[in-house]
Amino acid sequence: MKESIFFDEHLDLDYPGMEAVKQAVIQKDYETAKKEFAKYIRSFLKPDLFFQIPYEEPENIFRYPQESDKEACERIIHERTMISVGVPCHFDKNKPIDWHANPTENQYKEWTWQLNRHNEIKMMAHEFRHNHDPEYAKTAIDLIHSWIKQAICPGDVSGRETKSWRTIECGIRMGANWPYILFSFFESEYFTDQFLYEWYGSVWEHGNRLVNHSTRGNWLIMEMNGLAHIGILYPQFKQSKLWLETAFYRLTEELKKQFYPDGFQYELTTCYHEVAINNYQRLIETARAFAVPVPVEILAVLEKAYEIHIKLMMPDGKLPDINDGKNDDSRLLSIPKQRIIKTNSDLNWLIDGRKTETEPLYLSLALPYSGYFIMRNSWQPNATWALFDGAPFGRSHQHEDKLSLLIYANNRLLITEGGNYAYDDSEMRKYVLSTRAHNTIRVDGGDQNRRENYQWHDHEISKKANLKWNIGTNFDYAESYYNEAYQGVTDDSVIHQRNVYFVKKASDEIAPFFIVVDRISAQKNHVYQLLWHIDSEVIGYDNSRVETKDMNVLLVADDLSVQIICGQTEPEWQGYIATGTAQGMYRPVPCISAQTTGNSKMIVSILSPNKPNVCKASWAEADDDLITIHFSNNSKLCLSEEEMKSDK
């Protein structure tokens, strides 16, 4: 950026304390203006205010496994080896690093994008605050300087384009990483007057790009968080006040557009729900530290959104990785939220260690707008838990998984699914997005196919999901249906209805278990394939029963053919789960494939966890309403769907 443009057009020379800068600019003495500007900024910045905000560890996989922050910093300083999405790349220490590099074999774009977020430079700043080693400051500032020189801000280019200046990266740099870097290093001898001028010039370019090329969804929240941070921390720009007002307005409006009335963010993924609320969190903490008022509407919506982590939580305290989600620790995610919302009893219960006497008043619950039904029989770590998906397709990051079911029992997620995998074009990525990676039904080998013609409309945020439920003393019940497209299937009359029953209290000799009733109807004959991904060793199976180490699965239907698929790649991928979001992080898992042919079919699945000192489910029979389950102690249960639906 030309000096004349920066000083004459972008700086508010009438801002208090800028008198000497203004005088130098009037005289067109830009070298003096730089010196006076740097002198003023160093006196203006208030690190004591900024560092009231607790440190937030950066995202991305930028360390080797078991590598400490200090070791990672030393690696960068002495070797110039940078790691992004878990993949290392060595650069010549005597040359600037290539910010557009991509060392991945399949040119995985996230490598470059994540590198340009400067997470590891924030890490270096954090270490520098502990050790005050000048090499940390020198290296970090050299890296930023090389980035400013090489990664030129584009002109009128979409916010989703470029390798270094996508608006998501701009928002993350401004709203998460650069503020910490600035306040850590601005007093260093390496943070020269010239570099400070270049830094502020780049910050203005970030603000201009964010306000003019913002996008939608969780990106917009990150973008506006970054823009608001510029407005708060860099008030010397002419546009700063307008940028802050714009950011607050858009962020307030996005709460209405992106959060269902039940609190879940409209992408319906635990990962991006947290991304959204965490960006609000970042802004609120910075605003409070610098005495900037926050719109009151934001706090009201955020409290309900914070509670989603508790409502969805599995007994081990982790979140289910539904859609492009993550198995994050709900307590660790919630600790920062307590700084914003101090009086929420459920949030305090979670953070304080889940003590029995203060646990939430509910067990099972429905999210009627986002469409999930969560079943649990206690809040203890040994509880039985399930999540039923009656959700709409959501805004983005969706999987084709309507009516899928997850079950946690015996201290693990037993009925699991493909999970979330790296955002590449691999077969594993295609698999986790597909119906075949989930626990529902395929038709004629085709997956659910809402994605092809789907468009989100803002009014959908206030529309309830097609979910029915009842929470009773002995039984919980949930029901939903899928009547949209299947890939390759031209018969649009296919309807899949699923009823899920949680049998919480049968007898002392029978552990809690689940009954799933699938009713599929169509005008023509089709091949229906029911899938159950079960993370347990298979002991034996036939066409009506699958026995595993941790669960028995009983199947009732006419002409059912059952097989176990595990780690298959041909003719299609099946029987895998992701173990992380980096490339290559997945493993085989047994998948029960139960297949039948017809136009209208009913398939009953009994999913019965095996627990010590209780009898096992052995076999089952069913008619249109009555389901009879026989157990290993020669007892049986006769259960009516209508009675389970109406349990009090």
JSON list of C-alpha atoms in Angstrom, two decimals, residues 264-386:
[
{"chain": "A", "resi": 264, "resn": "PHE", "atom": "CA", "xyz": [-28.73, -25.55, 17.37]},
{"chain": "A", "resi": 265, "resn": "GLN", "atom": "CA", "xyz": [-26.85, -23.75, 14.59]},
{"chain": "A", "resi": 266, "resn": "TYR", "atom": "CA", "xyz": [-28.37, -24.50, 11.19]},
{"chain": "A", "resi": 267, "resn": "GLU", "atom": "CA", "xyz": [-25.47, -26.53, 9.81]},
{"chain": "A", "resi": 268, "resn": "LEU", "atom": "CA", "xyz": [-26.48, -29.20, 12.36]},
{"chain": "A", "resi": 269, "resn": "THR", "atom": "CA", "xyz": [-22.93, -30.24, 13.13]},
{"chain": "A", "resi": 270, "resn": "THR", "atom": "CA", "xyz": [-21.32, -30.17, 16.55]},
{"chain": "A", "resi": 271, "resn": "CYS", "atom": "CA", "xyz": [-18.11, -28.79, 15.02]},
{"chain": "A", "resi": 272, "resn": "TYR", "atom": "CA", "xyz": [-19.59, -25.78, 13.26]},
{"chain": "A", "resi": 273, "resn": "HIS", "atom": "CA", "xyz": [-22.06, -25.10, 16.03]},
{"chain": "A", "resi": 274, "resn": "GLU", "atom": "CA", "xyz": [-19.00, -24.56, 18.21]},
{"chain": "A", "resi": 275, "resn": "VAL", "atom": "CA", "xyz": [-17.22, -22.57, 15.49]},
{"chain": "A", "resi": 276, "resn": "ALA", "atom": "CA", "xyz": [-20.17, -20.19, 15.36]},
{"chain": "A", "resi": 277, "resn": "ILE", "atom": "CA", "xyz": [-20.66, -19.67, 19.09]},
{"chain": "A", "resi": 278, "resn": "ASN", "atom": "CA", "xyz": [-16.91, -19.52, 19.72]},
{"chain": "A", "resi": 279, "resn": "ASN", "atom": "CA", "xyz": [-16.55, -16.61, 17.31]},
{"chain": "A", "resi": 280, "resn": "TYR", "atom": "CA", "xyz": [-19.24, -14.75, 19.22]},
{"chain": "A", "resi": 281, "resn": "GLN", "atom": "CA", "xyz": [-17.36, -15.69, 22.38]},
{"chain": "A", "resi": 282, "resn": "ARG", "atom": "CA", "xyz": [-14.10, -14.25, 21.04]},
{"chain": "A", "resi": 283, "resn": "LEU", "atom": "CA", "xyz": [-15.75, -10.98, 20.17]},
{"chain": "A", "resi": 284, "resn": "ILE", "atom": "CA", "xyz": [-17.62, -10.63, 23.46]},
{"chain": "A", "resi": 285, "resn": "GLU", "atom": "CA", "xyz": [-14.44, -11.21, 25.46]},
{"chain": "A", "resi": 286, "resn": "THR", "atom": "CA", "xyz": [-12.48, -8.64, 23.47]},
{"chain": "A", "resi": 287, "resn": "ALA", "atom": "CA", "xyz": [-15.33, -6.13, 23.61]},
{"chain": "A", "resi": 288, "resn": "ARG", "atom": "CA", "xyz": [-15.64, -6.49, 27.37]},
{"chain": "A", "resi": 289, "resn": "ALA", "atom": "CA", "xyz": [-11.89, -6.18, 27.88]},
{"chain": "A", "resi": 290, "resn": "PHE", "atom": "CA", "xyz": [-11.91, -2.86, 26.01]},
{"chain": "A", "resi": 291, "resn": "ALA", "atom": "CA", "xyz": [-15.23, -1.61, 27.46]},
{"chain": "A", "resi": 292, "resn": "VAL", "atom": "CA", "xyz": [-17.14, -1.82, 24.18]},
{"chain": "A", "resi": 293, "resn": "PRO", "atom": "CA", "xyz": [-20.88, -2.57, 24.65]},
{"chain": "A", "resi": 294, "resn": "VAL", "atom": "CA", "xyz": [-22.22, -5.76, 23.06]},
{"chain": "A", "resi": 295, "resn": "PRO", "atom": "CA", "xyz": [-25.81, -5.95, 21.73]},
{"chain": "A", "resi": 296, "resn": "VAL", "atom": "CA", "xyz": [-27.93, -7.62, 24.41]},
{"chain": "A", "resi": 297, "resn": "GLU", "atom": "CA", "xyz": [-29.70, -9.81, 21.81]},
{"chain": "A", "resi": 298, "resn": "ILE", "atom": "CA", "xyz": [-26.50, -11.77, 21.30]},
{"chain": "A", "resi": 299, "resn": "LEU", "atom": "CA", "xyz": [-26.27, -13.03, 24.88]},
{"chain": "A", "resi": 300, "resn": "ALA", "atom": "CA", "xyz": [-29.85, -14.34, 24.99]},
{"chain": "A", "resi": 301, "resn": "VAL", "atom": "CA", "xyz": [-29.38, -16.55, 21.93]},
{"chain": "A", "resi": 302, "resn": "LEU", "atom": "CA", "xyz": [-25.93, -17.71, 22.97]},
{"chain": "A", "resi": 303, "resn": "GLU", "atom": "CA", "xyz": [-27.10, -19.10, 26.31]},
{"chain": "A", "resi": 304, "resn": "LYS", "atom": "CA", "xyz": [-29.50, -21.48, 24.58]},
{"chain": "A", "resi": 305, "resn": "ALA", "atom": "CA", "xyz": [-26.81, -22.33, 22.02]},
{"chain": "A", "resi": 306, "resn": "TYR", "atom": "CA", "xyz": [-24.33, -23.12, 24.81]},
{"chain": "A", "resi": 307, "resn": "GLU", "atom": "CA", "xyz": [-26.77, -25.67, 26.24]},
{"chain": "A", "resi": 308, "resn": "ILE", "atom": "CA", "xyz": [-26.64, -27.74, 23.05]},
{"chain": "A", "resi": 309, "resn": "HIS", "atom": "CA", "xyz": [-23.30, -29.14, 24.20]},
{"chain": "A", "resi": 310, "resn": "ILE", "atom": "CA", "xyz": [-25.01, -30.54, 27.29]},
{"chain": "A", "resi": 311, "resn": "LYS", "atom": "CA", "xyz": [-28.13, -31.77, 25.53]},
{"chain": "A", "resi": 312, "resn": "LEU", "atom": "CA", "xyz": [-26.24, -33.73, 22.87]},
{"chain": "A", "resi": 313, "resn": "MET", "atom": "CA", "xyz": [-23.46, -34.98, 25.15]},
{"chain": "A", "resi": 314, "resn": "MET", "atom": "CA", "xyz": [-22.74, -38.71, 25.31]},
{"chain": "A", "resi": 315, "resn": "PRO", "atom": "CA", "xyz": [-22.13, -40.35, 28.72]},
{"chain": "A", "resi": 316, "resn": "ASP", "atom": "CA", "xyz": [-18.36, -40.02, 28.31]},
{"chain": "A", "resi": 317, "resn": "GLY", "atom": "CA", "xyz": [-18.74, -36.26, 28.03]},
{"chain": "A", "resi": 318, "resn": "LYS", "atom": "CA", "xyz": [-17.92, -36.18, 24.32]},
{"chain": "A", "resi": 319, "resn": "LEU", "atom": "CA", "xyz": [-20.11, -34.81, 21.57]},
{"chain": "A", "resi": 320, "resn": "PRO", "atom": "CA", "xyz": [-21.33, -36.99, 18.70]},
{"chain": "A", "resi": 321, "resn": "ASP", "atom": "CA", "xyz": [-19.67, -36.06, 15.41]},
{"chain": "A", "resi": 322, "resn": "ILE", "atom": "CA", "xyz": [-22.92, -35.77, 13.48]},
{"chain": "A", "resi": 323, "resn": "ASN", "atom": "CA", "xyz": [-22.56, -34.41, 9.94]},
{"chain": "A", "resi": 324, "resn": "ASP", "atom": "CA", "xyz": [-19.13, -32.73, 9.70]},
{"chain": "A", "resi": 325, "resn": "GLY", "atom": "CA", "xyz": [-18.88, -32.77, 13.47]},
{"chain": "A", "resi": 326, "resn": "LYS", "atom": "CA", "xyz": [-16.23, -33.55, 16.08]},
{"chain": "A", "resi": 327, "resn": "ASN", "atom": "CA", "xyz": [-16.08, -35.76, 19.18]},
{"chain": "A", "resi": 328, "resn": "ASP", "atom": "CA", "xyz": [-15.01, -32.78, 21.26]},
{"chain": "A", "resi": 329, "resn": "ASP", "atom": "CA", "xyz": [-15.07, -32.76, 25.05]},
{"chain": "A", "resi": 330, "resn": "SER", "atom": "CA", "xyz": [-18.21, -30.82, 25.95]},
{"chain": "A", "resi": 331, "resn": "ARG", "atom": "CA", "xyz": [-16.82, -29.71, 29.31]},
{"chain": "A", "resi": 332, "resn": "LEU", "atom": "CA", "xyz": [-13.65, -28.24, 27.80]},
{"chain": "A", "resi": 333, "resn": "LEU", "atom": "CA", "xyz": [-15.72, -26.43, 25.20]},
{"chain": "A", "resi": 334, "resn": "SER", "atom": "CA", "xyz": [-18.02, -25.09, 27.90]},
{"chain": "A", "resi": 335, "resn": "ILE", "atom": "CA", "xyz": [-15.42, -23.71, 30.32]},
{"chain": "A", "resi": 336, "resn": "PRO", "atom": "CA", "xyz": [-14.92, -20.45, 28.37]},
{"chain": "A", "resi": 337, "resn": "LYS", "atom": "CA", "xyz": [-18.70, -20.04, 28.08]},
{"chain": "A", "resi": 338, "resn": "GLN", "atom": "CA", "xyz": [-18.96, -19.70, 31.84]},
{"chain": "A", "resi": 339, "resn": "ARG", "atom": "CA", "xyz": [-17.09, -16.40, 31.53]},
{"chain": "A", "resi": 340, "resn": "ILE", "atom": "CA", "xyz": [-19.98, -15.09, 29.41]},
{"chain": "A", "resi": 341, "resn": "ILE", "atom": "CA", "xyz": [-22.98, -16.79, 31.05]},
{"chain": "A", "resi": 342, "resn": "LYS", "atom": "CA", "xyz": [-22.26, -17.18, 34.76]},
{"chain": "A", "resi": 343, "resn": "THR", "atom": "CA", "xyz": [-25.64, -18.21, 36.18]},
{"chain": "A", "resi": 344, "resn": "ASN", "atom": "CA", "xyz": [-26.72, -21.15, 34.00]},
{"chain": "A", "resi": 345, "resn": "SER", "atom": "CA", "xyz": [-27.07, -24.05, 36.45]},
{"chain": "A", "resi": 346, "resn": "ASP", "atom": "CA", "xyz": [-26.70, -26.80, 33.82]},
{"chain": "A", "resi": 347, "resn": "LEU", "atom": "CA", "xyz": [-23.58, -25.20, 32.39]},
{"chain": "A", "resi": 348, "resn": "ASN", "atom": "CA", "xyz": [-22.11, -24.85, 35.88]},
{"chain": "A", "resi": 349, "resn": "TRP", "atom": "CA", "xyz": [-22.98, -28.51, 36.62]},
{"chain": "A", "resi": 350, "resn": "LEU", "atom": "CA", "xyz": [-21.04, -29.67, 33.58]},
{"chain": "A", "resi": 351, "resn": "ILE", "atom": "CA", "xyz": [-18.01, -27.49, 34.29]},
{"chain": "A", "resi": 352, "resn": "ASP", "atom": "CA", "xyz": [-17.93, -28.38, 37.99]},
{"chain": "A", "resi": 353, "resn": "GLY", "atom": "CA", "xyz": [-17.58, -32.09, 37.30]},
{"chain": "A", "resi": 354, "resn": "ARG", "atom": "CA", "xyz": [-21.13, -33.37, 36.73]},
{"chain": "A", "resi": 355, "resn": "LYS", "atom": "CA", "xyz": [-22.05, -33.80, 40.40]},
{"chain": "A", "resi": 356, "resn": "THR", "atom": "CA", "xyz": [-25.21, -35.82, 40.85]},
{"chain": "A", "resi": 357, "resn": "GLU", "atom": "CA", "xyz": [-26.98, -33.40, 43.18]},
{"chain": "A", "resi": 358, "resn": "THR", "atom": "CA", "xyz": [-26.97, -30.57, 40.63]},
{"chain": "A", "resi": 359, "resn": "GLU", "atom": "CA", "xyz": [-27.52, -32.46, 37.38]},
{"chain": "A", "resi": 360, "resn": "PRO", "atom": "CA", "xyz": [-30.04, -31.22, 34.77]},
{"chain": "A", "resi": 361, "resn": "LEU", "atom": "CA", "xyz": [-33.69, -31.84, 35.51]},
{"chain": "A", "resi": 362, "resn": "TYR", "atom": "CA", "xyz": [-34.28, -33.61, 32.18]},
{"chain": "A", "resi": 363, "resn": "LEU", "atom": "CA", "xyz": [-32.86, -36.86, 30.77]},
{"chain": "A", "resi": 364, "resn": "SER", "atom": "CA", "xyz": [-34.21, -37.55, 27.29]},
{"chain": "A", "resi": 365, "resn": "LEU", "atom": "CA", "xyz": [-35.25, -34.57, 25.20]},
{"chain": "A", "resi": 366, "resn": "ALA", "atom": "CA", "xyz": [-36.24, -33.45, 21.73]},
{"chain": "A", "resi": 367, "resn": "LEU", "atom": "CA", "xyz": [-34.90, -30.57, 19.68]},
{"chain": "A", "resi": 368, "resn": "PRO", "atom": "CA", "xyz": [-38.12, -29.92, 17.77]},
{"chain": "A", "resi": 369, "resn": "TYR", "atom": "CA", "xyz": [-36.74, -27.52, 15.17]},
{"chain": "A", "resi": 370, "resn": "SER", "atom": "CA", "xyz": [-33.33, -29.02, 14.45]},
{"chain": "A", "resi": 371, "resn": "GLY", "atom": "CA", "xyz": [-34.98, -32.45, 14.58]},
{"chain": "A", "resi": 372, "resn": "TYR", "atom": "CA", "xyz": [-32.83, -34.52, 16.93]},
{"chain": "A", "resi": 373, "resn": "PHE", "atom": "CA", "xyz": [-34.16, -36.74, 19.71]},
{"chain": "A", "resi": 374, "resn": "ILE", "atom": "CA", "xyz": [-31.71, -37.66, 22.47]},
{"chain": "A", "resi": 375, "resn": "MET", "atom": "CA", "xyz": [-32.40, -40.62, 24.76]},
{"chain": "A", "resi": 376, "resn": "ARG", "atom": "CA", "xyz": [-30.60, -41.34, 28.02]},
{"chain": "A", "resi": 377, "resn": "ASN", "atom": "CA", "xyz": [-31.43, -43.17, 31.21]},
{"chain": "A", "resi": 378, "resn": "SER", "atom": "CA", "xyz": [-29.11, -41.16, 33.46]},
{"chain": "A", "resi": 379, "resn": "TRP", "atom": "CA", "xyz": [-26.38, -38.50, 33.45]},
{"chain": "A", "resi": 380, "resn": "GLN", "atom": "CA", "xyz": [-23.78, -40.94, 34.78]},
{"chain": "A", "resi": 381, "resn": "PRO", "atom": "CA", "xyz": [-20.77, -42.14, 32.73]},
{"chain": "A", "resi": 382, "resn": "ASN", "atom": "CA", "xyz": [-22.20, -45.69, 32.56]},
{"chain": "A", "resi": 383, "resn": "ALA", "atom": "CA", "xyz": [-25.53, -44.52, 31.13]},
{"chain": "A", "resi": 384, "resn": "THR", "atom": "CA", "xyz": [-27.18, -45.79, 27.97]},
{"chain": "A", "resi": 385, "resn": "TRP", "atom": "CA", "xyz": [-27.65, -43.01, 25.38]},
{"chain": "A", "resi": 386, "resn": "ALA", "atom": "CA", "xyz": [-28.90, -42.68, 21.83]}
]
